[in-house]
């Protein structure tokens, strides 16, 4: 058996008998749609059926205009009074219509849908569905608006009433409707293999079969069916994750320390030289690492510490000890931007303290010649610290004496990387650093293959961050505030949920990085340098922008959540987030962690256009607490069972459908079931476990492919 695969079934395994059927063979999927599917990495029937919706559109009975509430999504039945001419504003075509029912008036605005001019007529009645905004109030008359609502003819809407319609992650040229149609055709054609779990187990656990779950996730009859389907798929995801984790643990527990180290003076000298004193938590973590590295077992340790708790220094101490013992170390980051930043930090420390580290950077945007040179330095050992992104470090590099691998902000790489490195005959110490705020009980399950050290404290001299949750009307004040901070020499981040306009028709009301950057340039004083950053830019451009920001050549950085993890620019004091309701609280907490890293007072401004009670309550948790664990737990408590798909949590546990907070009960169940199974049949060789073995192999294969941000 290859050390890379615990469950090698000797073939490219799949979930369906005809899983590899090309999507273009399905009825109604032509070459053009096929090409769009390819952009979503959907090529086969299996890819298609495992492309899950991210939410559902519901078609409730329309409500009266006067009963609508700001921030809520609803349908209204409106008789049109006026239809404007199409206006052109920059690259947008804007159409405004007004109308009413017997309780009130409403104004509707459409973007880049000029064809509606030919479809909408004054005097006729239509149904519009969208998010309500309310302007005015107090003494001024209230004006209710919807931006970019969906328009339905009465009879079409009635036909849809009571249904849930899937909303999918999309790409240009593809609509949710097209995916639904293809999924329906796919379900007709799919030939199902027996379920990997026994009927009895599924019944006892109240979980549907895989076939029913896949059907139910795409075409649920009601909320309940969608929820049941989601739970089965979440269970499956946890189960195979934990199964492999358990195997991984077996593998690592037995390993002797192949790179024993002795304590040298270097780390101590570095600590003495630092401009700050280590916190008690940092000291404890370092002590444990030191005892691991000098002990007789191979280290597999997780350092769990909230954002800003100072994990980097601890990792550097370990890497320094490895270097002082004549070994090599590697520091892996999930993004190039973060890798480049680590390289810079280390280089500065070396300049200031004359450390015995000789670092080399290894990222995808380097030229072939640069990479070759780095490979050489690593292979011959003239570099003793490799800093880079995961895939590069693992796949191509030949090491001289790799003794320690540190993984920053991405635990799941830890599991795979252990396997990948073992596959190359390497058995280094592993140190994983994580800021994912999870309670200890969950951590023990999720990080089951690692020893855990938690850093609970934070550097003492930090001023607490000041937070506020505000609505649209606060924008001018916020812009003035940013301008003011910049004039004092500080910098600011602005986060938008989308990269550019019209990524998805349904989401056109969300702010996007490119247009927002333009807007800021026009409202802020011209001396303020504003740039943008997002994941679709070329890595070299991302690095250039991030570099310029950390050198203070950029004052305001408009970005997607690519800057969410790890980035450290202590001079930045403002974090402003648009459409904050679109993010998970844990993620917002991570974003907030980008400020308050230096001596200056820092501020967080969360904008939300959703003024409903639930959204405000959720966001207020952030105002009240600065503790990542507490925030995640409160978020879970407030979310309750109503929400089918949780907002995306931090990328570290990027399960496709499972949510570690909302599905904690399934996580426990999956852990118990994995234990029971492994006790009964550790290699899954019993005939009744054949399907489990095949699906484990499939899961394993998928989880070894790397995803970069
Ligand atoms: P994280 O745990 O989020 O990775 P970092 O390691 O990036 O945090 O540390 C955040 C900032 O705090 C860095 O600028 C670092 O130099 C500084 N720092 C680390 N430890 C301390 C400390 N004990 N006292 C003061 N500042 C510290
Ligand atoms: Mg960090």
Short mmCIF file of N, CA, C and O and ligand atoms in Angstrom, two decimals, residues 276-279 282 306-313 349 409 459 461-462 566 568 570 597, ligand 1:
data_model
loop_
_atom_site.label_atom_id
_atom_site.label_comp_id
_atom_site.label_asym_id
_atom_site.label_seq_id
_atom_site.Cartn_x
_atom_site.Cartn_y
_atom_site.Cartn_z
N UNK A 276 9.83 43.26 22.55
CA UNK A 276 8.74 43.01 23.51
C UNK A 276 9.04 41.75 24.30
O UNK A 276 9.93 40.98 23.94
N UNK A 277 8.29 41.57 25.39
CA UNK A 277 8.45 40.34 26.16
C UNK A 277 7.41 39.34 25.71
O UNK A 277 6.28 39.72 25.39
N UNK A 278 7.79 38.08 25.66
CA UNK A 278 6.82 37.06 25.26
C UNK A 278 5.69 37.01 26.30
O UNK A 278 5.94 37.20 27.49
N UNK A 279 4.48 36.73 25.84
CA UNK A 279 3.37 36.55 26.78
C UNK A 279 3.53 35.18 27.44
O UNK A 279 4.29 34.33 26.95
N UNK A 282 2.80 32.44 24.97
CA UNK A 282 3.89 32.20 24.01
C UNK A 282 5.01 31.41 24.67
O UNK A 282 5.58 30.49 24.08
N UNK A 306 -5.71 32.90 19.16
CA UNK A 306 -6.54 33.87 18.46
C UNK A 306 -5.68 34.80 17.59
O UNK A 306 -4.48 34.89 17.79
N UNK A 307 -6.32 35.48 16.65
CA UNK A 307 -5.57 36.42 15.80
C UNK A 307 -4.83 37.42 16.67
O UNK A 307 -5.38 37.95 17.63
N UNK A 308 -3.59 37.67 16.29
CA UNK A 308 -2.81 38.67 17.01
C UNK A 308 -2.17 38.16 18.29
O UNK A 308 -1.56 38.92 19.03
N UNK A 309 -2.30 36.86 18.57
CA UNK A 309 -1.72 36.35 19.82
C UNK A 309 -0.21 36.14 19.69
O UNK A 309 0.45 35.80 20.66
N UNK A 310 0.32 36.31 18.48
CA UNK A 310 1.77 36.25 18.31
C UNK A 310 2.31 34.86 18.06
O UNK A 310 3.30 34.43 18.65
N UNK A 311 1.67 34.14 17.11
CA UNK A 311 2.10 32.77 16.83
C UNK A 311 3.37 32.73 15.98
O UNK A 311 4.17 31.80 16.10
N UNK A 312 3.56 33.75 15.14
CA UNK A 312 4.70 33.72 14.21
C UNK A 312 6.03 33.62 14.95
O UNK A 312 6.91 32.84 14.58
N UNK A 313 6.16 34.42 16.00
CA UNK A 313 7.42 34.42 16.75
C UNK A 313 7.71 33.03 17.32
O UNK A 313 8.84 32.55 17.28
N UNK A 349 14.16 40.26 10.84
CA UNK A 349 14.72 39.74 12.08
C UNK A 349 16.19 39.38 11.91
O UNK A 349 17.01 39.62 12.79
N UNK A 409 -1.88 28.71 9.48
CA UNK A 409 -3.27 29.01 9.16
C UNK A 409 -3.97 28.01 8.25
O UNK A 409 -4.83 28.37 7.48
N UNK A 459 -0.66 39.99 23.59
CA UNK A 459 0.28 41.00 24.07
C UNK A 459 -0.44 42.09 24.86
O UNK A 459 -1.47 42.60 24.43
N UNK A 461 0.13 45.24 25.87
CA UNK A 461 0.02 46.69 25.66
C UNK A 461 -0.96 47.09 24.55
O UNK A 461 -1.05 48.26 24.19
N UNK A 462 -1.67 46.12 23.99
CA UNK A 462 -2.58 46.46 22.90
C UNK A 462 -3.82 47.19 23.41
O UNK A 462 -4.42 46.80 24.40
N UNK A 566 -3.70 35.99 8.33
CA UNK A 566 -2.27 36.17 8.55
C UNK A 566 -1.64 37.54 8.33
O UNK A 566 -0.62 37.82 8.93
N UNK A 568 -0.06 41.00 8.34
CA UNK A 568 0.36 41.78 9.51
C UNK A 568 0.94 43.12 9.07
O UNK A 568 2.08 43.20 8.64
N UNK A 570 1.08 46.41 11.07
CA UNK A 570 0.69 47.04 12.34
C UNK A 570 0.27 48.51 12.22
O UNK A 570 -0.41 49.02 13.08
N UNK A 597 -2.84 45.73 15.70
CA UNK A 597 -1.63 44.93 15.82
C UNK A 597 -0.44 45.79 16.20
O UNK A 597 0.68 45.30 16.25
P1 LIG B 1 -0.86 35.85 14.83
O1 LIG B 1 -0.93 35.03 16.08
O2 LIG B 1 -2.18 36.38 14.43
O3 LIG B 1 -0.17 35.11 13.70
P2 LIG B 1 1.47 37.53 14.70
O4 LIG B 1 2.42 36.48 15.02
O5 LIG B 1 1.39 37.99 13.28
O6 LIG B 1 0.01 37.13 15.19
O7 LIG B 1 1.74 38.77 15.66
C1 LIG B 1 1.06 39.99 15.54
C2 LIG B 1 1.95 41.16 15.88
O8 LIG B 1 2.24 41.15 17.27
C3 LIG B 1 3.28 41.15 15.18
O9 LIG B 1 3.56 42.45 14.72
C4 LIG B 1 4.27 40.71 16.26
O10 LIG B 1 5.54 41.24 16.06
C5 LIG B 1 3.63 41.27 17.52
N1 LIG B 1 3.91 40.51 18.75
C6 LIG B 1 4.07 39.16 18.87
N2 LIG B 1 4.27 38.81 20.15
C7 LIG B 1 4.22 39.95 20.88
C8 LIG B 1 4.37 40.25 22.28
N3 LIG B 1 4.61 39.30 23.18
N4 LIG B 1 4.25 41.54 22.65
C9 LIG B 1 4.02 42.52 21.74
N5 LIG B 1 3.88 42.32 20.43
C10 LIG B 1 3.98 41.04 19.98
#
